mmCIF file of C-alpha atoms in Angstrom:
data_model
loop_
_atom_site.group_PDB
_atom_site.id
_atom_site.type_symbol
_atom_site.label_atom_id
_atom_site.label_comp_id
_atom_site.label_asym_id
_atom_site.label_seq_id
_atom_site.Cartn_x
_atom_site.Cartn_y
_atom_site.Cartn_z
ATOM 1 C CA ARG A 2 23.900 14.410 -10.899
ATOM 2 C CA ASP A 3 22.087 12.423 -8.205
ATOM 3 C CA ARG A 4 23.854 9.116 -7.479
ATOM 4 C CA SER A 5 21.285 7.644 -5.098
ATOM 5 C CA PRO A 6 21.843 3.872 -4.807
ATOM 6 C CA SER A 7 18.131 3.104 -4.533
ATOM 7 C CA ARG A 8 14.979 4.531 -6.100
ATOM 8 C CA GLY A 9 11.276 3.998 -5.868
ATOM 9 C CA LEU A 10 8.614 5.085 -8.334
ATOM 10 C CA GLY A 11 4.974 5.040 -7.395
ATOM 11 C CA ASP A 12 1.531 5.421 -8.863
ATOM 12 C CA VAL A 13 -0.804 6.558 -6.098
ATOM 13 C CA TYR A 14 -3.933 5.833 -8.100
ATOM 14 C CA LYS A 15 -2.982 2.295 -9.045
ATOM 15 C CA ARG A 16 -1.314 1.734 -5.659
ATOM 16 C CA GLN A 17 1.861 0.546 -7.334
ATOM 17 C CA ILE A 18 5.487 1.042 -6.364
ATOM 18 C CA TYR A 19 8.415 -0.087 -8.453
ATOM 19 C CA THR A 20 11.816 -0.088 -6.778
ATOM 20 C CA PHE A 21 15.276 -0.623 -8.157
ATOM 21 C CA PHE A 22 18.789 -0.202 -6.882
ATOM 22 C CA GLU A 23 22.400 -0.039 -7.980
ATOM 23 C CA PRO A 24 23.602 -3.644 -8.562
ATOM 24 C CA SER A 25 27.085 -2.822 -7.251
ATOM 25 C CA GLU A 26 25.518 -1.990 -3.870
ATOM 26 C CA THR A 27 24.098 -5.464 -3.117
ATOM 27 C CA ARG A 28 26.098 -5.703 0.120
ATOM 28 C CA ARG A 29 23.873 -2.945 1.535
ATOM 29 C CA SER A 30 20.689 -5.034 1.123
ATOM 30 C CA LEU A 31 18.841 -2.159 -0.519
ATOM 31 C CA GLY A 32 16.247 -4.558 -1.925
ATOM 32 C CA VAL A 33 15.371 -5.731 1.591
ATOM 33 C CA LEU A 34 15.194 -2.137 2.779
ATOM 34 C CA SER A 35 12.900 -1.297 -0.142
ATOM 35 C CA VAL A 36 10.481 -4.102 0.769
ATOM 36 C CA ILE A 37 10.495 -3.059 4.439
ATOM 37 C CA LYS A 38 9.690 0.524 3.433
ATOM 38 C CA GLN A 39 6.859 -0.719 1.189
ATOM 39 C CA ILE A 40 5.456 -2.746 4.096
ATOM 40 C CA GLU A 41 5.571 0.370 6.292
ATOM 41 C CA LEU A 42 3.837 2.389 3.589
ATOM 42 C CA CYS A 43 1.074 -0.223 3.300
ATOM 43 C CA GLN A 44 0.605 -0.150 7.078
ATOM 44 C CA GLU A 45 0.438 3.666 7.134
ATOM 45 C CA ARG A 46 -2.185 3.645 4.379
ATOM 46 C CA GLU A 47 -4.046 0.718 5.951
ATOM 47 C CA LEU A 48 -3.665 -1.381 2.810
ATOM 48 C CA PRO A 49 -4.488 -5.050 3.434
ATOM 49 C CA PHE A 50 -1.510 -6.525 1.554
ATOM 50 C CA LEU A 51 1.685 -5.879 -0.356
ATOM 51 C CA TYR A 52 1.987 -7.521 -3.762
ATOM 52 C CA LEU A 53 5.629 -8.010 -4.737
ATOM 53 C CA GLY A 54 4.720 -8.960 -8.292
ATOM 54 C CA TYR A 55 4.751 -12.248 -10.115
ATOM 55 C CA TRP A 56 7.243 -14.908 -9.137
ATOM 56 C CA ILE A 57 9.061 -17.421 -11.310
ATOM 57 C CA LYS A 58 10.337 -20.250 -9.127
ATOM 58 C CA GLU A 59 13.311 -20.936 -11.400
ATOM 59 C CA SER A 60 14.466 -17.301 -11.337
ATOM 60 C CA VAL A 61 17.229 -16.757 -8.780
ATOM 61 C CA LYS A 62 16.621 -12.985 -8.925
ATOM 62 C CA MET A 63 13.012 -13.499 -7.798
ATOM 63 C CA ASN A 64 13.746 -15.838 -4.891
ATOM 64 C CA TYR A 65 13.776 -12.930 -2.416
ATOM 65 C CA LYS A 66 9.971 -12.845 -2.663
ATOM 66 C CA THR A 67 9.724 -16.098 -0.706
ATOM 67 C CA ASN A 68 11.622 -14.597 2.268
ATOM 68 C CA TYR A 69 8.582 -12.644 3.468
ATOM 69 C CA ARG A 70 5.651 -14.126 5.368
ATOM 70 C CA PRO A 71 2.839 -14.615 5.047
ATOM 71 C CA THR A 72 3.235 -15.359 1.353
ATOM 72 C CA GLN A 73 0.512 -16.511 -0.980
ATOM 73 C CA LEU A 74 0.636 -17.911 -4.503
ATOM 74 C CA PHE A 75 -2.131 -17.774 -7.075
ATOM 75 C CA VAL A 76 -2.491 -21.391 -8.213
ATOM 76 C CA ASN A 77 -5.326 -22.771 -10.342
ATOM 77 C CA ASP A 78 -7.442 -19.629 -9.843
ATOM 78 C CA HIS A 79 -7.022 -19.676 -6.032
ATOM 79 C CA TRP A 80 -4.737 -17.992 -3.523
ATOM 80 C CA VAL A 81 -2.862 -20.550 -1.423
ATOM 81 C CA GLY A 82 -0.389 -20.031 1.395
ATOM 82 C CA LEU A 83 3.278 -20.793 0.784
ATOM 83 C CA SER A 84 4.677 -22.932 3.585
#
């Protein structure tokens, strides 16, 4: 049985990648590595942006999304930069 600590699933047609990792391996920063790999993939495919999914400010688990720049939020039907 494969015990890989991190996985990524993708849909080439929808240009979507969903990543997840073993919670007991947080010390290895696999989530950060996953985002870096997604950024590299976007660059290789000349995609103009990486969308990390929706963000809920109050969710501690989603706070990692604000660590990457540039970051934009969709507010009142407009994209605005997060400073």
